[in-house]
Amino acid sequence: IPEGLIAREIPASKFSYHAAKGKFPECLINTWQQIWQSTLDRSYKGDFEVYKPGFFLMDSQKQVDVYIALK
């Protein structure tokens, strides 16, 4: 793990995948609002977001992959 970063273990689980695409941070906020309003059977034990290489270098359309841990 590179200096300055912290590793976290994510518990094994089934996950619901959601792609937040568009203008950032609005696309991510909208995706989380949809998740909160959904009827997913969430475990709240290992949700995470993936920001792919180059994310912060791009100016326009962005994508964040959101994984929601399920029971």
PDB file of N, CA and C in Angstrom:
ATOM      1  N   ILE A   1       0.856  -1.166   0.000  1.00  0.00           N
ATOM      2  CA  ILE A   1       0.000   0.000   0.000  1.00  0.00           C
ATOM      3  C   ILE A   1       0.905   1.231   0.000  1.00  0.00           C
ATOM      4  N   PRO A   2       0.686   2.122  -0.947  1.00  0.00           N
ATOM      5  CA  PRO A   2       1.541   3.318  -1.011  1.00  0.00           C
ATOM      6  C   PRO A   2       1.437   4.169   0.261  1.00  0.00           C
ATOM      7  N   GLU A   3       2.528   4.829   0.596  1.00  0.00           N
ATOM      8  CA  GLU A   3       2.554   5.695   1.768  1.00  0.00           C
ATOM      9  C   GLU A   3       1.461   6.759   1.650  1.00  0.00           C
ATOM     10  N   GLY A   4       0.775   7.003   2.741  1.00  0.00           N
ATOM     11  CA  GLY A   4      -0.290   7.991   2.759  1.00  0.00           C
ATOM     12  C   GLY A   4      -1.669   7.423   2.498  1.00  0.00           C
ATOM     13  N   LEU A   5      -1.733   6.155   2.081  1.00  0.00           N
ATOM     14  CA  LEU A   5      -3.023   5.504   1.856  1.00  0.00           C
ATOM     15  C   LEU A   5      -3.291   4.499   2.954  1.00  0.00           C
ATOM     16  N   ILE A   6      -4.553   4.181   3.150  1.00  0.00           N
ATOM     17  CA  ILE A   6      -4.966   3.238   4.183  1.00  0.00           C
ATOM     18  C   ILE A   6      -5.747   2.107   3.533  1.00  0.00           C
ATOM     19  N   ALA A   7      -5.443   0.872   3.923  1.00  0.00           N
ATOM     20  CA  ALA A   7      -6.176  -0.288   3.408  1.00  0.00           C
ATOM     21  C   ALA A   7      -7.342  -0.605   4.333  1.00  0.00           C
ATOM     22  N   ARG A   8      -8.441  -1.019   3.753  1.00  0.00           N
ATOM     23  CA  ARG A   8      -9.612  -1.467   4.498  1.00  0.00           C
ATOM     24  C   ARG A   8     -10.084  -2.776   3.900  1.00  0.00           C
ATOM     25  N   GLU A   9     -10.500  -3.692   4.738  1.00  0.00           N
ATOM     26  CA  GLU A   9     -11.071  -4.947   4.260  1.00  0.00           C
ATOM     27  C   GLU A   9     -12.569  -4.772   4.114  1.00  0.00           C
ATOM     28  N   ILE A  10     -13.081  -5.232   2.996  1.00  0.00           N
ATOM     29  CA  ILE A  10     -14.522  -5.186   2.745  1.00  0.00           C
ATOM     30  C   ILE A  10     -15.042  -6.602   2.949  1.00  0.00           C
ATOM     31  N   PRO A  11     -16.027  -6.766   3.837  1.00  0.00           N
ATOM     32  CA  PRO A  11     -16.553  -8.104   4.098  1.00  0.00           C
ATOM     33  C   PRO A  11     -17.124  -8.741   2.834  1.00  0.00           C
ATOM     34  N   ALA A  12     -16.956 -10.043   2.713  1.00  0.00           N
ATOM     35  CA  ALA A  12     -17.552 -10.770   1.592  1.00  0.00           C
ATOM     36  C   ALA A  12     -19.059 -10.575   1.637  1.00  0.00           C
ATOM     37  N   SER A  13     -19.648 -10.378   0.476  1.00  0.00           N
ATOM     38  CA  SER A  13     -21.071 -10.106   0.415  1.00  0.00           C
ATOM     39  C   SER A  13     -21.542 -10.205  -1.020  1.00  0.00           C
ATOM     40  N   LYS A  14     -22.847 -10.159  -1.192  1.00  0.00           N
ATOM     41  CA  LYS A  14     -23.431  -9.913  -2.505  1.00  0.00           C
ATOM     42  C   LYS A  14     -23.565  -8.397  -2.596  1.00  0.00           C
ATOM     43  N   PHE A  15     -23.374  -7.860  -3.811  1.00  0.00           N
ATOM     44  CA  PHE A  15     -23.412  -6.419  -3.989  1.00  0.00           C
ATOM     45  C   PHE A  15     -24.374  -6.045  -5.106  1.00  0.00           C
ATOM     46  N   SER A  16     -24.996  -4.902  -4.936  1.00  0.00           N
ATOM     47  CA  SER A  16     -25.785  -4.282  -5.993  1.00  0.00           C
ATOM     48  C   SER A  16     -24.897  -3.212  -6.615  1.00  0.00           C
ATOM     49  N   TYR A  17     -24.768  -3.239  -7.954  1.00  0.00           N
ATOM     50  CA  TYR A  17     -23.874  -2.324  -8.663  1.00  0.00           C
ATOM     51  C   TYR A  17     -24.667  -1.153  -9.235  1.00  0.00           C
ATOM     52  N   HIS A  18     -24.120   0.053  -9.090  1.00  0.00           N
ATOM     53  CA  HIS A  18     -24.742   1.261  -9.626  1.00  0.00           C
ATOM     54  C   HIS A  18     -23.650   2.119 -10.242  1.00  0.00           C
ATOM     55  N   ALA A  19     -23.859   2.568 -11.484  1.00  0.00           N
ATOM     56  CA  ALA A  19     -22.884   3.434 -12.158  1.00  0.00           C
ATOM     57  C   ALA A  19     -23.390   4.867 -12.117  1.00  0.00           C
ATOM     58  N   ALA A  20     -22.641   5.729 -11.466  1.00  0.00           N
ATOM     59  CA  ALA A  20     -22.958   7.162 -11.439  1.00  0.00           C
ATOM     60  C   ALA A  20     -22.189   7.801 -12.580  1.00  0.00           C
ATOM     61  N   LYS A  21     -22.925   8.244 -13.614  1.00  0.00           N
ATOM     62  CA  LYS A  21     -22.278   8.812 -14.801  1.00  0.00           C
ATOM     63  C   LYS A  21     -22.787  10.217 -15.046  1.00  0.00           C
ATOM     64  N   GLY A  22     -21.868  11.112 -15.408  1.00  0.00           N
ATOM     65  CA  GLY A  22     -22.259  12.464 -15.770  1.00  0.00           C
ATOM     66  C   GLY A  22     -21.400  13.508 -15.100  1.00  0.00           C
ATOM     67  N   LYS A  23     -22.011  14.662 -14.843  1.00  0.00           N
ATOM     68  CA  LYS A  23     -21.296  15.774 -14.215  1.00  0.00           C
ATOM     69  C   LYS A  23     -21.101  15.473 -12.733  1.00  0.00           C
ATOM     70  N   PHE A  24     -19.878  15.589 -12.276  1.00  0.00           N
ATOM     71  CA  PHE A  24     -19.529  15.279 -10.887  1.00  0.00           C
ATOM     72  C   PHE A  24     -19.515  16.575 -10.084  1.00  0.00           C
ATOM     73  N   PRO A  25     -20.054  16.593  -8.898  1.00  0.00           N
ATOM     74  CA  PRO A  25     -20.519  15.505  -8.051  1.00  0.00           C
ATOM     75  C   PRO A  25     -22.013  15.203  -8.167  1.00  0.00           C
ATOM     76  N   GLU A  26     -22.725  15.951  -9.022  1.00  0.00           N
ATOM     77  CA  GLU A  26     -24.175  15.768  -9.119  1.00  0.00           C
ATOM     78  C   GLU A  26     -24.574  14.334  -9.444  1.00  0.00           C
ATOM     79  N   CYS A  27     -23.828  13.686 -10.354  1.00  0.00           N
ATOM     80  CA  CYS A  27     -24.186  12.319 -10.746  1.00  0.00           C
ATOM     81  C   CYS A  27     -24.084  11.362  -9.557  1.00  0.00           C
ATOM     82  N   LEU A  28     -23.084  11.558  -8.722  1.00  0.00           N
ATOM     83  CA  LEU A  28     -22.914  10.688  -7.563  1.00  0.00           C
ATOM     84  C   LEU A  28     -23.982  10.964  -6.505  1.00  0.00           C
ATOM     85  N   ILE A  29     -24.294  12.229  -6.292  1.00  0.00           N
ATOM     86  CA  ILE A  29     -25.352  12.592  -5.337  1.00  0.00           C
ATOM     87  C   ILE A  29     -26.677  11.987  -5.777  1.00  0.00           C
ATOM     88  N   ASN A  30     -27.000  12.093  -7.068  1.00  0.00           N
ATOM     89  CA  ASN A  30     -28.252  11.529  -7.580  1.00  0.00           C
ATOM     90  C   ASN A  30     -28.302  10.014  -7.431  1.00  0.00           C
ATOM     91  N   THR A  31     -27.172   9.364  -7.689  1.00  0.00           N
ATOM     92  CA  THR A  31     -27.121   7.899  -7.549  1.00  0.00           C
ATOM     93  C   THR A  31     -27.361   7.485  -6.102  1.00  0.00           C
ATOM     94  N   TRP A  32     -26.718   8.171  -5.154  1.00  0.00           N
ATOM     95  CA  TRP A  32     -26.928   7.844  -3.740  1.00  0.00           C
ATOM     96  C   TRP A  32     -28.366   8.134  -3.316  1.00  0.00           C
ATOM     97  N   GLN A  33     -28.979   9.180  -3.830  1.00  0.00           N
ATOM     98  CA  GLN A  33     -30.375   9.452  -3.499  1.00  0.00           C
ATOM     99  C   GLN A  33     -31.266   8.324  -3.989  1.00  0.00           C
ATOM    100  N   GLN A  34     -30.991   7.800  -5.173  1.00  0.00           N
ATOM    101  CA  GLN A  34     -31.762   6.668  -5.698  1.00  0.00           C
ATOM    102  C   GLN A  34     -31.550   5.428  -4.832  1.00  0.00           C
ATOM    103  N   ILE A  35     -30.338   5.213  -4.398  1.00  0.00           N
ATOM    104  CA  ILE A  35     -30.038   4.055  -3.539  1.00  0.00           C
ATOM    105  C   ILE A  35     -30.800   4.184  -2.221  1.00  0.00           C
ATOM    106  N   TRP A  36     -30.772   5.367  -1.599  1.00  0.00           N
ATOM    107  CA  TRP A  36     -31.447   5.575  -0.317  1.00  0.00           C
ATOM    108  C   TRP A  36     -32.949   5.391  -0.434  1.00  0.00           C
ATOM    109  N   GLN A  37     -33.523   5.714  -1.581  1.00  0.00           N
ATOM    110  CA  GLN A  37     -34.964   5.593  -1.785  1.00  0.00           C
ATOM    111  C   GLN A  37     -35.372   4.208  -2.276  1.00  0.00           C
ATOM    112  N   SER A  38     -34.414   3.364  -2.550  1.00  0.00           N
ATOM    113  CA  SER A  38     -34.704   2.030  -3.092  1.00  0.00           C
ATOM    114  C   SER A  38     -35.156   1.075  -1.987  1.00  0.00           C
ATOM    115  N   THR A  39     -35.560  -0.093  -2.413  1.00  0.00           N
ATOM    116  CA  THR A  39     -35.973  -1.144  -1.470  1.00  0.00           C
ATOM    117  C   THR A  39     -34.906  -2.236  -1.358  1.00  0.00           C
ATOM    118  N   LEU A  40     -33.656  -1.876  -1.645  1.00  0.00           N
ATOM    119  CA  LEU A  40     -32.569  -2.855  -1.528  1.00  0.00           C
ATOM    120  C   LEU A  40     -32.495  -3.378  -0.097  1.00  0.00           C
ATOM    121  N   ASP A  41     -32.229  -4.658   0.035  1.00  0.00           N
ATOM    122  CA  ASP A  41     -32.069  -5.278   1.353  1.00  0.00           C
ATOM    123  C   ASP A  41     -30.607  -5.123   1.772  1.00  0.00           C
ATOM    124  N   ARG A  42     -30.276  -3.917   2.236  1.00  0.00           N
ATOM    125  CA  ARG A  42     -28.886  -3.550   2.516  1.00  0.00           C
ATOM    126  C   ARG A  42     -28.402  -4.099   3.852  1.00  0.00           C
ATOM    127  N   SER A  43     -27.111  -4.436   3.886  1.00  0.00           N
ATOM    128  CA  SER A  43     -26.500  -4.893   5.141  1.00  0.00           C
ATOM    129  C   SER A  43     -25.756  -3.751   5.838  1.00  0.00           C
ATOM    130  N   TYR A  44     -25.406  -2.689   5.110  1.00  0.00           N
ATOM    131  CA  TYR A  44     -24.663  -1.538   5.650  1.00  0.00           C
ATOM    132  C   TYR A  44     -23.298  -1.951   6.214  1.00  0.00           C
ATOM    133  N   LYS A  45     -22.692  -2.981   5.631  1.00  0.00           N
ATOM    134  CA  LYS A  45     -21.416  -3.474   6.156  1.00  0.00           C
ATOM    135  C   LYS A  45     -20.269  -3.385   5.166  1.00  0.00           C
ATOM    136  N   GLY A  46     -20.481  -2.864   3.999  1.00  0.00           N
ATOM    137  CA  GLY A  46     -19.362  -2.837   3.069  1.00  0.00           C
ATOM    138  C   GLY A  46     -19.637  -2.089   1.783  1.00  0.00           C
ATOM    139  N   ASP A  47     -20.436  -1.022   1.845  1.00  0.00           N
ATOM    140  CA  ASP A  47     -20.651  -0.211   0.650  1.00  0.00           C
ATOM    141  C   ASP A  47     -19.338   0.479   0.285  1.00  0.00           C
ATOM    142  N   PHE A  48     -19.092   0.618  -1.022  1.00  0.00           N
ATOM    143  CA  PHE A  48     -17.887   1.324  -1.426  1.00  0.00           C
ATOM    144  C   PHE A  48     -18.046   1.911  -2.819  1.00  0.00           C
ATOM    145  N   GLU A  49     -17.192   2.877  -3.129  1.00  0.00           N
ATOM    146  CA  GLU A  49     -17.164   3.537  -4.426  1.00  0.00           C
ATOM    147  C   GLU A  49     -15.808   3.290  -5.071  1.00  0.00           C
ATOM    148  N   VAL A  50     -15.805   3.160  -6.406  1.00  0.00           N
ATOM    149  CA  VAL A  50     -14.565   2.956  -7.141  1.00  0.00           C
ATOM    150  C   VAL A  50     -14.366   4.130  -8.094  1.00  0.00           C
ATOM    151  N   TYR A  51     -13.266   4.828  -7.904  1.00  0.00           N
ATOM    152  CA  TYR A  51     -12.844   5.916  -8.783  1.00  0.00           C
ATOM    153  C   TYR A  51     -11.689   5.382  -9.614  1.00  0.00           C
ATOM    154  N   LYS A  52     -11.912   5.213 -10.896  1.00  0.00           N
ATOM    155  CA  LYS A  52     -10.910   4.595 -11.753  1.00  0.00           C
ATOM    156  C   LYS A  52      -9.758   5.556 -12.049  1.00  0.00           C
ATOM    157  N   PRO A  53      -8.600   5.010 -12.469  1.00  0.00           N
ATOM    158  CA  PRO A  53      -7.453   5.862 -12.782  1.00  0.00           C
ATOM    159  C   PRO A  53      -7.835   6.953 -13.791  1.00  0.00           C
ATOM    160  N   GLY A  54      -7.365   8.119 -13.570  1.00  0.00           N
ATOM    161  CA  GLY A  54      -7.642   9.224 -14.464  1.00  0.00           C
ATOM    162  C   GLY A  54      -8.912   9.994 -14.145  1.00  0.00           C
ATOM    163  N   PHE A  55      -9.669   9.536 -13.159  1.00  0.00           N
ATOM    164  CA  PHE A  55     -10.946  10.179 -12.828  1.00  0.00           C
ATOM    165  C   PHE A  55     -10.782  11.675 -12.609  1.00  0.00           C
ATOM    166  N   PHE A  56      -9.819  12.062 -11.824  1.00  0.00           N
ATOM    167  CA  PHE A  56      -9.657  13.475 -11.480  1.00  0.00           C
ATOM    168  C   PHE A  56      -8.946  14.275 -12.570  1.00  0.00           C
ATOM    169  N   LEU A  57      -8.502  13.615 -13.627  1.00  0.00           N
ATOM    170  CA  LEU A  57      -7.880  14.311 -14.743  1.00  0.00           C
ATOM    171  C   LEU A  57      -8.895  14.672 -15.821  1.00  0.00           C
ATOM    172  N   MET A  58     -10.036  13.987 -15.833  1.00  0.00           N
ATOM    173  CA  MET A  58     -11.059  14.228 -16.848  1.00  0.00           C
ATOM    174  C   MET A  58     -11.880  15.459 -16.468  1.00  0.00           C
ATOM    175  N   ASP A  59     -12.270  16.242 -17.469  1.00  0.00           N
ATOM    176  CA  ASP A  59     -13.006  17.472 -17.213  1.00  0.00           C
ATOM    177  C   ASP A  59     -14.516  17.319 -17.336  1.00  0.00           C
ATOM    178  N   SER A  60     -14.986  16.447 -18.199  1.00  0.00           N
ATOM    179  CA  SER A  60     -16.428  16.414 -18.466  1.00  0.00           C
ATOM    180  C   SER A  60     -17.105  15.213 -17.828  1.00  0.00           C
ATOM    181  N   GLN A  61     -17.542  14.290 -18.648  1.00  0.00           N
ATOM    182  CA  GLN A  61     -18.290  13.131 -18.169  1.00  0.00           C
ATOM    183  C   GLN A  61     -17.422  12.240 -17.294  1.00  0.00           C
ATOM    184  N   LYS A  62     -17.939  11.934 -16.129  1.00  0.00           N
ATOM    185  CA  LYS A  62     -17.202  11.091 -15.183  1.00  0.00           C
ATOM    186  C   LYS A  62     -18.046   9.885 -14.840  1.00  0.00           C
ATOM    187  N   GLN A  63     -17.400   8.866 -14.257  1.00  0.00           N
ATOM    188  CA  GLN A  63     -18.130   7.696 -13.779  1.00  0.00           C
ATOM    189  C   GLN A  63     -17.533   7.231 -12.469  1.00  0.00           C
ATOM    190  N   VAL A  64     -18.416   6.987 -11.505  1.00  0.00           N
ATOM    191  CA  VAL A  64     -18.039   6.389 -10.239  1.00  0.00           C
ATOM    192  C   VAL A  64     -18.866   5.117 -10.113  1.00  0.00           C
ATOM    193  N   ASP A  65     -18.215   3.996  -9.846  1.00  0.00           N
ATOM    194  CA  ASP A  65     -18.926   2.733  -9.643  1.00  0.00           C
ATOM    195  C   ASP A  65     -19.249   2.597  -8.152  1.00  0.00           C
ATOM    196  N   VAL A  66     -20.521   2.396  -7.844  1.00  0.00           N
ATOM    197  CA  VAL A  66     -20.980   2.301  -6.462  1.00  0.00           C
ATOM    198  C   VAL A  66     -21.456   0.867  -6.213  1.00  0.00           C
ATOM    199  N   TYR A  67     -20.929   0.256  -5.169  1.00  0.00           N
ATOM    200  CA  TYR A  67     -21.311  -1.107  -4.804  1.00  0.00           C
ATOM    201  C   TYR A  67     -21.984  -1.070  -3.434  1.00  0.00           C
ATOM    202  N   ILE A  68     -23.181  -1.644  -3.351  1.00  0.00           N
ATOM    203  CA  ILE A  68     -23.968  -1.640  -2.134  1.00  0.00           C
ATOM    204  C   ILE A  68     -24.043  -3.064  -1.603  1.00  0.00           C
ATOM    205  N   ALA A  69     -23.582  -3.263  -0.367  1.00  0.00           N
ATOM    206  CA  ALA A  69     -23.595  -4.591   0.253  1.00  0.00           C
ATOM    207  C   ALA A  69     -25.030  -4.985   0.610  1.00  0.00           C
ATOM    208  N   LEU A  70     -25.370  -6.215   0.264  1.00  0.00           N
ATOM    209  CA  LEU A  70     -26.710  -6.732   0.522  1.00  0.00           C
ATOM    210  C   LEU A  70     -26.683  -7.825   1.580  1.00  0.00           C
ATOM    211  N   LYS A  71     -27.822  -8.014   2.225  1.00  0.00           N
ATOM    212  CA  LYS A  71     -27.940  -9.097   3.228  1.00  0.00           C
ATOM    213  C   LYS A  71     -27.981 -10.443   2.539  1.00  0.00           C
TER     214      LYS A  71
END
